[in-house]
Coordinates of C-alpha atoms in Angstrom, one line a residue:
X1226 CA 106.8 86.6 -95.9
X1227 CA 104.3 85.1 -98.4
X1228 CA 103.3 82.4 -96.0
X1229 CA 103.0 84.4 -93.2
X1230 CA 100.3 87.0 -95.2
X1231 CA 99.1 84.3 -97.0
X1232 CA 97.1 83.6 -93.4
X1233 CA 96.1 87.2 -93.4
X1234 CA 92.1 86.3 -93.8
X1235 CA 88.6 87.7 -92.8
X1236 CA 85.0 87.7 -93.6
X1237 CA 83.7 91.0 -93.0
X1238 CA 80.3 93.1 -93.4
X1239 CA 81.5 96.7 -93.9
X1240 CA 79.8 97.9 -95.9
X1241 CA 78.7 94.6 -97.3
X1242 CA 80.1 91.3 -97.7
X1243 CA 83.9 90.9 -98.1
X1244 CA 85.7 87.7 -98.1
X1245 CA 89.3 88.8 -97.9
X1246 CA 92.3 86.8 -98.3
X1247 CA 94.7 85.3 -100.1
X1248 CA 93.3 82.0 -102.8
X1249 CA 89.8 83.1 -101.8
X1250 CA 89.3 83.8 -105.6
X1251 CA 88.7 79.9 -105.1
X1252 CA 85.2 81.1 -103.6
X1253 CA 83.8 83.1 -106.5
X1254 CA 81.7 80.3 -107.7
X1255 CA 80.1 79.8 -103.9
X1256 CA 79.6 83.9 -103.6
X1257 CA 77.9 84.0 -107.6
X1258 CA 75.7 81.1 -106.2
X1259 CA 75.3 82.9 -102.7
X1260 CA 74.2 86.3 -104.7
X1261 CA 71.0 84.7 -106.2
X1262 CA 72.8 84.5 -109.5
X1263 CA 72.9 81.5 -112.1
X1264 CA 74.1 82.8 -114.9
X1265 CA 76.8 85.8 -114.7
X1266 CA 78.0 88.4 -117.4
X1267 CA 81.7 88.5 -116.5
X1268 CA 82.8 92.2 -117.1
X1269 CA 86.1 93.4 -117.4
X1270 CA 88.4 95.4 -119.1
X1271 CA 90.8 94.2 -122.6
X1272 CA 93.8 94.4 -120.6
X1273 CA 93.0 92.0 -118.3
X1274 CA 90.7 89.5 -120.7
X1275 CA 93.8 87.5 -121.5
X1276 CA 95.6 87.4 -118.3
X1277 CA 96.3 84.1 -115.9
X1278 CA 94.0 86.3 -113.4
X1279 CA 91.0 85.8 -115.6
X1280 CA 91.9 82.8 -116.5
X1281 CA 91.8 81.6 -113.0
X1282 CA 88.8 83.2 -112.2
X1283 CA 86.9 81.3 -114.8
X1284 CA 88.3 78.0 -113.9
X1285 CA 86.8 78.8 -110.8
X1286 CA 83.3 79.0 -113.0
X1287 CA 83.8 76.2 -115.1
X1288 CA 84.6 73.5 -112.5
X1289 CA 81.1 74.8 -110.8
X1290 CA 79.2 74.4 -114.0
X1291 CA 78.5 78.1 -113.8
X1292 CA 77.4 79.3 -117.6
X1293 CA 78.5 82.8 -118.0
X1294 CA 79.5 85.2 -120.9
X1295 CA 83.0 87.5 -120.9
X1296 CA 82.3 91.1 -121.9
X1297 CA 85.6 92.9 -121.6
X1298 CA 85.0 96.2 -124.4
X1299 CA 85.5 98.8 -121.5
X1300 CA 88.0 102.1 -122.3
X1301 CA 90.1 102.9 -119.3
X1302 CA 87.3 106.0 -118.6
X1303 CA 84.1 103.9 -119.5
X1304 CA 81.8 105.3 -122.0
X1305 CA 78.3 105.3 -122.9
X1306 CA 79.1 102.8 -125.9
X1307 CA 80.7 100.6 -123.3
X1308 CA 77.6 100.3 -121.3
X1309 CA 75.3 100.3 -124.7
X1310 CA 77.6 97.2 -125.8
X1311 CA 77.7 95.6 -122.4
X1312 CA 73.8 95.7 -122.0
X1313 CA 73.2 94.6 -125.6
X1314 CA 75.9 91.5 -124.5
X1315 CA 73.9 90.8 -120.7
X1316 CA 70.5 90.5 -122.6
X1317 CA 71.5 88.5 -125.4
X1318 CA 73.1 86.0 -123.1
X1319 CA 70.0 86.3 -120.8
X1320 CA 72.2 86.7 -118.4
X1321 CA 70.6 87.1 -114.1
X1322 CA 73.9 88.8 -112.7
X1323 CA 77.2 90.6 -113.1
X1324 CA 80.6 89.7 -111.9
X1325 CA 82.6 93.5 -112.1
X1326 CA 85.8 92.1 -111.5
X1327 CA 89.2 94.4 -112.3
X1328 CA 90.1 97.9 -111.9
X1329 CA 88.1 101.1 -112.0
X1330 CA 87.0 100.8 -115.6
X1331 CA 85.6 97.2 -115.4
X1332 CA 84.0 97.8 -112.3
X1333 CA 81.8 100.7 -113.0
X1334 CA 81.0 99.3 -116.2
X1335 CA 79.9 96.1 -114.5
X1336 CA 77.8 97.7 -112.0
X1337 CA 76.3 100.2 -114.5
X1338 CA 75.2 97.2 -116.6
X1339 CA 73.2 95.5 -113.4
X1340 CA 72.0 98.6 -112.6
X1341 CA 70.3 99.2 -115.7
X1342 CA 69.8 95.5 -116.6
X1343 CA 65.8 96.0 -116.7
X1344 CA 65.5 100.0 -116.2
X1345 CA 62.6 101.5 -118.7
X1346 CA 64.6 105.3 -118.6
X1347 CA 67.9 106.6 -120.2
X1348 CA 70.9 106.2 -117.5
X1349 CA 71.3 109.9 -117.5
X1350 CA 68.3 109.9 -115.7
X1351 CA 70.2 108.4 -112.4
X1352 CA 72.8 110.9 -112.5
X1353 CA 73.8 111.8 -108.9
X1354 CA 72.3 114.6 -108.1
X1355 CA 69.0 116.0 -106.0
X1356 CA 67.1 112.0 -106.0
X1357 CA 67.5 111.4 -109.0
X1358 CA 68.4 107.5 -107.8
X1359 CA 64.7 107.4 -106.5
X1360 CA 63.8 107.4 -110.3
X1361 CA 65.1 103.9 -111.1
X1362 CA 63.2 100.6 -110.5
X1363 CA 64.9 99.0 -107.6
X1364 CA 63.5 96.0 -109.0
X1365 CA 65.2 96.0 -112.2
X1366 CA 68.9 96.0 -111.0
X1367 CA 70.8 92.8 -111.2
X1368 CA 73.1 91.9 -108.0
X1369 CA 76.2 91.9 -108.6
X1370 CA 79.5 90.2 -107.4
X1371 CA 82.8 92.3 -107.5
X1372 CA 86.4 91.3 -107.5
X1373 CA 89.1 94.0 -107.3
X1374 CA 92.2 93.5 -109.2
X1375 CA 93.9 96.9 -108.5
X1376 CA 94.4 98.9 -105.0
X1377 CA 93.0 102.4 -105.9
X1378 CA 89.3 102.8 -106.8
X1379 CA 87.5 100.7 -104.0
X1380 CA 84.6 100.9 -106.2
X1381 CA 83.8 97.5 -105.0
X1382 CA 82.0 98.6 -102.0
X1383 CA 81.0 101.9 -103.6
X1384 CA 77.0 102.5 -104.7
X1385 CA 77.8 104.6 -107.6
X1386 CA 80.0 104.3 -111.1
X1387 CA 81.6 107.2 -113.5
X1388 CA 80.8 107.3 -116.8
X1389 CA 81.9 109.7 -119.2
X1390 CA 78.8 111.2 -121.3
X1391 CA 80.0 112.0 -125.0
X1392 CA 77.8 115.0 -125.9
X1393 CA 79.8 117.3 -123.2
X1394 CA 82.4 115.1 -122.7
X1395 CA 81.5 114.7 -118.7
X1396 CA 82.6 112.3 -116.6
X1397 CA 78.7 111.3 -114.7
X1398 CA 78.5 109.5 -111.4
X1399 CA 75.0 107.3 -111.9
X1400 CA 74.4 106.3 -108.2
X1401 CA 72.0 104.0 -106.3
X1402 CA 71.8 102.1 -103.1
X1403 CA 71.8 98.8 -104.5
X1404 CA 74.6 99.2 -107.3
X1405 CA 76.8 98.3 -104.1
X1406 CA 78.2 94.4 -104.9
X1407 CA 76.1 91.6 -102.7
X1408 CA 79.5 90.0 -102.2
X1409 CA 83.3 91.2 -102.7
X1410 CA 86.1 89.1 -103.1
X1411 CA 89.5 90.8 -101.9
X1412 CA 92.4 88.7 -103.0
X1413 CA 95.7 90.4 -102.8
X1414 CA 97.4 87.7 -104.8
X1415 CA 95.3 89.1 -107.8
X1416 CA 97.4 92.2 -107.6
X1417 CA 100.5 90.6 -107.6
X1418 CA 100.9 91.2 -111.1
X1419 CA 100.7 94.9 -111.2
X1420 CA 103.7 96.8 -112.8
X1421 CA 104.9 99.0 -110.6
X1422 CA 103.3 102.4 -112.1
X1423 CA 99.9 101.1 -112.0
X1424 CA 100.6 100.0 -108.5
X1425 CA 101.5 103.9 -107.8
X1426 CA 99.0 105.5 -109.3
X1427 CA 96.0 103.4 -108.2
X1428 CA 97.8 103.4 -104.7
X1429 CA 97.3 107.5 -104.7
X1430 CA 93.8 107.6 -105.7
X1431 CA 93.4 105.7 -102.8
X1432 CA 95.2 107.9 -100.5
X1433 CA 93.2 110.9 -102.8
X1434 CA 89.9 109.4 -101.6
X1435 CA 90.6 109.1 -97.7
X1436 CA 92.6 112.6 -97.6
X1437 CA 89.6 114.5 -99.3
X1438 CA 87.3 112.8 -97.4
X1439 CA 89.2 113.6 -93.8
X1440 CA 89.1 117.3 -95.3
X1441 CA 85.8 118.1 -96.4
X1442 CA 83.6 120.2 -94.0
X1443 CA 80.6 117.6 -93.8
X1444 CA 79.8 115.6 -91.0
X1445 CA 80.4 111.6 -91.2
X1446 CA 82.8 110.8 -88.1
X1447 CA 82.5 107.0 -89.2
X1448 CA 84.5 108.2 -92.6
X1449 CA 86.8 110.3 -90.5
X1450 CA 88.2 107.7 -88.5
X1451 CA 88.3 105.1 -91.2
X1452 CA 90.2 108.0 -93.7
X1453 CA 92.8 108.6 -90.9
X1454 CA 93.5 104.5 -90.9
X1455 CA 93.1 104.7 -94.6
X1456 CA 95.6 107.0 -94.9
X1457 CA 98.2 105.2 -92.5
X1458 CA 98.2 102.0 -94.2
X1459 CA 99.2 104.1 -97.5
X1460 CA 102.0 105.7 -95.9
X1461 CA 103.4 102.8 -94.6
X1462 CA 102.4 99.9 -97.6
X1463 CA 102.5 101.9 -100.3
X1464 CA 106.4 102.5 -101.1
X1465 CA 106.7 99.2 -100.3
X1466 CA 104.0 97.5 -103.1
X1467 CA 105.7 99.8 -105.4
X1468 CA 109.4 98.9 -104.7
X1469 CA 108.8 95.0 -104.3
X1470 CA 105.1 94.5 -106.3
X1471 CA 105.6 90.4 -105.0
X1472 CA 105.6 91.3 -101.2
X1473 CA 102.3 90.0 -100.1
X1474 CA 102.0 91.7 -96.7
X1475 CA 101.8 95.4 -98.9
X1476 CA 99.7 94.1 -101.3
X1477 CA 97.0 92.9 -98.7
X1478 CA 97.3 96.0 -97.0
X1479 CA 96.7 98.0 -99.9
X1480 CA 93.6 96.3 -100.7
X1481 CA 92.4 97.2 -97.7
X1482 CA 93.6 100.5 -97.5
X1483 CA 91.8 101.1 -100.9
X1484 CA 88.3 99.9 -99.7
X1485 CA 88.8 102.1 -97.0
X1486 CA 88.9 105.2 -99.2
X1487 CA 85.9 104.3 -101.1
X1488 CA 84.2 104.3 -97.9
X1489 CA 85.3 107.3 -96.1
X1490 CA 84.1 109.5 -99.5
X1491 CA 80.8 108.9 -98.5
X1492 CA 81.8 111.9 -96.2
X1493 CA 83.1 113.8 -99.3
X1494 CA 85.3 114.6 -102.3
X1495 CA 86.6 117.5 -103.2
X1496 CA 88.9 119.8 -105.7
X1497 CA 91.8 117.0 -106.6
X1498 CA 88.5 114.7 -107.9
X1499 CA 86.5 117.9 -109.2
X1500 CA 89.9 118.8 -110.9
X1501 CA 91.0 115.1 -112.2
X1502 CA 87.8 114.6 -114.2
X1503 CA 87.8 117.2 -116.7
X1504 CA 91.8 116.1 -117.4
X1505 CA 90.8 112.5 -118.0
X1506 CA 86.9 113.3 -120.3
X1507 CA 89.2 115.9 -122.0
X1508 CA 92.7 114.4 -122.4
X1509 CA 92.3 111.0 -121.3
X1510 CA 94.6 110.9 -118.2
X1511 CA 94.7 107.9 -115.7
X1512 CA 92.4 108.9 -112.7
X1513 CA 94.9 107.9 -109.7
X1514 CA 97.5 109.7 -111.9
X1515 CA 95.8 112.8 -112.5
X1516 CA 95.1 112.7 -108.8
X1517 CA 98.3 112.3 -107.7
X1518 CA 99.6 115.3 -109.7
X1519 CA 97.0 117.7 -108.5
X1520 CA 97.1 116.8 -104.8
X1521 CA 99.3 119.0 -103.6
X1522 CA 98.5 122.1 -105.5
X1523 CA 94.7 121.5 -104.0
X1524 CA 96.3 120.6 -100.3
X1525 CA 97.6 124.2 -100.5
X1526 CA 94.8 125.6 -101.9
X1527 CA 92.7 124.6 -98.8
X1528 CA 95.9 124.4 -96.0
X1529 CA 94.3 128.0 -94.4
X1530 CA 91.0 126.5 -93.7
X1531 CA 92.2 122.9 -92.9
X1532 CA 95.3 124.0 -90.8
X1533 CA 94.3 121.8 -87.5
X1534 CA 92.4 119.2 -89.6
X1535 CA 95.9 118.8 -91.7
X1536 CA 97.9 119.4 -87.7
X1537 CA 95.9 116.2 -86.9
X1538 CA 96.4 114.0 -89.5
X1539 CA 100.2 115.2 -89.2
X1540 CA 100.5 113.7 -85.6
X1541 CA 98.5 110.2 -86.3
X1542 CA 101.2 109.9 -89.4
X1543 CA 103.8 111.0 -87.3
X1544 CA 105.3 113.2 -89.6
X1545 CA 108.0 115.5 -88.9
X1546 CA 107.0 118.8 -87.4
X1547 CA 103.5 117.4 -87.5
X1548 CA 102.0 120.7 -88.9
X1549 CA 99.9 121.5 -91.9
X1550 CA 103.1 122.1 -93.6
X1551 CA 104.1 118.8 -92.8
X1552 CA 101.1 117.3 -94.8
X1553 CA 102.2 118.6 -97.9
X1554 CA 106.0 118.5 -97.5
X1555 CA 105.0 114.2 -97.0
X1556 CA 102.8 114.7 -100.4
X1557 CA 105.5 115.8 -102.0
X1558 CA 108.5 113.8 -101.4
X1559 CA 106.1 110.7 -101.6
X1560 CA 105.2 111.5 -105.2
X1561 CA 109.4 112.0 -105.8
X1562 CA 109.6 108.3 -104.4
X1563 CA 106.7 106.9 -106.5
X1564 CA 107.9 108.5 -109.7
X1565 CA 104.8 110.9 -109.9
X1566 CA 105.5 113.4 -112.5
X1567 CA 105.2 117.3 -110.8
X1568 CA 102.8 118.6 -113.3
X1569 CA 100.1 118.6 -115.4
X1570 CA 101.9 119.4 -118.5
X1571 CA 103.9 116.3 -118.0
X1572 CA 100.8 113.7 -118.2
X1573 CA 99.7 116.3 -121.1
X1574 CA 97.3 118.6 -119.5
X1575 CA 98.7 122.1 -120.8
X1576 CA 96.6 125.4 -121.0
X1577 CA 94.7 124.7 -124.3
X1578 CA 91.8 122.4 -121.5
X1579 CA 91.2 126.1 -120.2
X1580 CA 88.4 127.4 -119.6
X1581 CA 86.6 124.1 -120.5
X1582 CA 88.2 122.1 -117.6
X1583 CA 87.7 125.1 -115.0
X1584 CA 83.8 125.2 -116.0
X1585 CA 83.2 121.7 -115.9
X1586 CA 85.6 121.3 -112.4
X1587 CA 83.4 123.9 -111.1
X1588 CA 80.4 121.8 -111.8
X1589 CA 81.5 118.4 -110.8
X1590 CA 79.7 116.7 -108.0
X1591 CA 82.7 116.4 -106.1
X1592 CA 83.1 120.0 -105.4
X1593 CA 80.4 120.5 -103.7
X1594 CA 82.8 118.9 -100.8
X1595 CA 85.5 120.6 -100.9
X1596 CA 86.6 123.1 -97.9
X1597 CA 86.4 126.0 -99.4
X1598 CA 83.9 127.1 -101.9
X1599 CA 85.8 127.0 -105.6
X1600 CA 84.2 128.3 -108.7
X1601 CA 85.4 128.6 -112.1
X1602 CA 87.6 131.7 -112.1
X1603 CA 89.0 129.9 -108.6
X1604 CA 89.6 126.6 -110.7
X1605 CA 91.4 128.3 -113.8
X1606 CA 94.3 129.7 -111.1
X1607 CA 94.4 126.1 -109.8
X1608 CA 94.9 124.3 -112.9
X1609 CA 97.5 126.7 -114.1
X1610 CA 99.4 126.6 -111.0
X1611 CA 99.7 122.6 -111.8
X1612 CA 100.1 123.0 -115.3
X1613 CA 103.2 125.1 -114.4
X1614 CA 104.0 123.4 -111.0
X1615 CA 103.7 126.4 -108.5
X1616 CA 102.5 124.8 -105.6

C-alpha cells in the first residue's frame, strides 16, 4: 500500500504552486531557492520544533548550504506576542523569506511575519474587512514557502491568517493577495505521525471549510465543485487516516482534501466558523474540534434554506435517503466514529461564554456567509443548543 501511494505525485498550479508527493520534502531547498529567497526564518510551532519532521526538513537546508533561523514560539491560536516575537526574530536574523511549515498555528504565524516583514502600519490595519488589504505595501511582504504538516487548515494556499487580538480577545483574519505561499510542498509522509485525534479533528475542519463553503448563498461555482470533491474525499479517507494513521493512500488524500477546503472558502464561511472562534479566543478550544462539535447544530439551523443544496450533496455522497436529513444523520454518526465529543460543554464551552461569544459570533467575518442571516439573539439559542446538545 505504501509503495503503491508512495507514486501518487503531481506538480500543480491551483491556486499556486504545489509539489505533491511523497519524499518531496527532499525539494524544499530547490523551492526556498526557486522563491527568490536566501536566507529563510523557519516558523513553526513548540510541538513540532523537536520532531524527526523538522529535523528532516532542515537536513534538507543544511546539505544546501541554506542559512536560516528556527522560530517556533507560536500558541496553538497565534497571538499578537507571537507575531511581535517572530518579527523581532526575522529582523534580527536579516532574514529575506519565510518557510510556514506545520499546522494552522505555524502557518499563519509564518505568513503574518512575511506579510508584515517591512509594513510601516500596525497589522490591525489589514484586518479583513472593506480594503483594508489595499493599505499594506505590497512591496514589503516577504514570499514565503509553506509546508503542511496536518490535513485540516489548508492555510497553505490560503491569502489570509487568524490571529487572536488580546484587547477583545478576537480571533482577526489579516488578509492580502500575496500572503498566499510562492511554493507549497504537500508531503503526506509528514503526516504520518499524527495521533489519531489530531488526525480527526484537523480532518473535520476540513470537511467544515468545503461544507460551509457548498452552503453559503454567494456565487463562486469554481468553489462549489471543488467543496463537493472536497467533501468526498473526507467521507471516504477520513475514517480511514484515523483508524490506520500509517496508511499512506488516506493520508495523501487528506492532504488533498484539505487544500481543497481552503480553496472552496473563498466562496464563503459561515456560522460553525463564526461560532468556533469566540470558543477558542475565549476558552482556548482546538479549531477543527470546536468545529466538529458545532457542525451539526449549525447544519440544522440552516437545513430549511439549504434543503436541495443539502439533497445534492446527499446524492454525490451517496448517502442513504439522499435527503437533507441524510446530511446530518452522516454528520452525526461520523463524529460517533471519530470520537467527536457531542457538545460544547464537553470541550469546556458551558454558558458562562454567553453573551460574549453570541456578540462576537455575530460579528465575525465568517458570518457574513452564512445562509441565513444570524445575529446575536439568533447565536445565543445556537450556542445553547450545543452546550446542551439539542440538535
Amino acid at each position: 500500500m505504501l509503495d503503491q501511494y508512495a507514486s501518487l505525485t503531481a506538480n500543480w498550479s491551483y491556486p499556486t504552486a504545489i509539489r505533491f508527493g511523497a519524499g518531496r520534502i527532499s525539494e524544499l531547498a530547490d523551492a526556498v531557492k526557486a522563491a527568490g529567497i536566501t536566507s529563510p526564518l523557519f516558523v513553526t510551532d513548540p510541538g513540532l520544533v523537536t520532531l524527526p519532521v523538522v529535523a528532516k526538513a532542515l537536513g534538507v537546508l543544511d546539505a544546501a548550504g541554506l542559512a536560516y533561523t528556527v522560530f517556533s514560539k507560536v500558541d496553538g491560536n497565534p497571538t499578537l506576542a507571537n507575531l511581535d516575537d517572530g518579527l523581532a526574530a526575522y529582523r534580527a536574523g536579516g532574514h529575506d523569506g519565510v518557510i510556514a511549515f506545520g499546522g494552522g498555528s505555524g502557518m499563519d504565524i509564518g505568513k503574518t511575519i512575511a506579510f508584515m516583514a517591512r509594513q510601516t502600519r500596525p497589522v490591525w490595519d489589514f484586518e479583513d474587512r472593506e480594503d483594508w488589504w489595499t493599505r499594506a505595501d505590497p512591496n514589503g511582504i516577504a514570499p514565503i514557502v509553506a509546508v503542511p504538516t496536518t490535513s485540516g487548515t489548508g492555510s497553505e494556499v490560503g491569502r489570509a491568517a487568524v490571529i487572536t487580538d488580546p484587547a477583545d480577545h478576537t480571533k482577526k483574519i489579516i488578509f492580502h493577495p500575496k500572503m498566499q505561499p510562492k511554493i507549497v510542498i504537500e508531503d503526506p509522509e509528514l503526516t504520518l505521525g499524527l495521533p489519531p485525534k489530531i488526525t480527526a479533528w484537523t480532518g473535520m475542519d476540513a470537511l467544515s471549510h468545503s461544507l460551509e463553503a457548498w452552503s453559503s448563498p454567494f456565487f463562486h461555482p469554481q468553489s462549489a465543485g471543488i467543496a463537493l470533491e472536497g467533501m468526498r474525499l473526507v467521507k471516504d479517507w477520513l475514517p480511514i487516516a484515523v483508524k490506520d494513521g500509517s496508511r499512506l493512500d488516506a493520508r495523501s488524500y487528506m492532504l488533498i482534501a484539505s487544500s481543497m477546503g481552503a480553496v472552496a472558502f473563498q466562496k464563503g464561511l459561515g456560522a460553525m466558523h463564526a461560532m468556533s472562534h469566540p470558543c477558542s479566543s475565549l476558552r482556548g478550544t482546538h479549531h477543527g474540534l470546536t468545529n466538529a462539535v458545532v457542525m451539526p447544530y449549525v447544519l440544522a439551523h440552516n437545513a430549511p434554506v439549504i434543503t436541495d443544496k443539502l439533497a445534492a450533496l446527499a446524492r454525490y455522497l451517496d448517502l442513504p435517503g439522499q435527503s437533507a436529513a441524510s446530511v446530518i444523520d452522516w454528520v452525526l454518526a461520523l463524529r460517533v466514529e471519530l470520537g467527536i465529543p457531542h457538545t460544547l460543554k464537553e470541550i469546556g464551552v458551558d454558558e458562562s461564554v454567553l453573551p460574549d461569544a453570541a456578540r462576537m459570533a455575530e460579528h465575525d467575518p465568517s458570518n457574513g456567509g452564512n445562509p441565513i442571516a444570524i445575529g446575536e439573539k439568533e447565536y445565543e439559542t445556537l450556542f445553547r443548543r450545543a452546550i446542551e446538545g439539542t440538535v
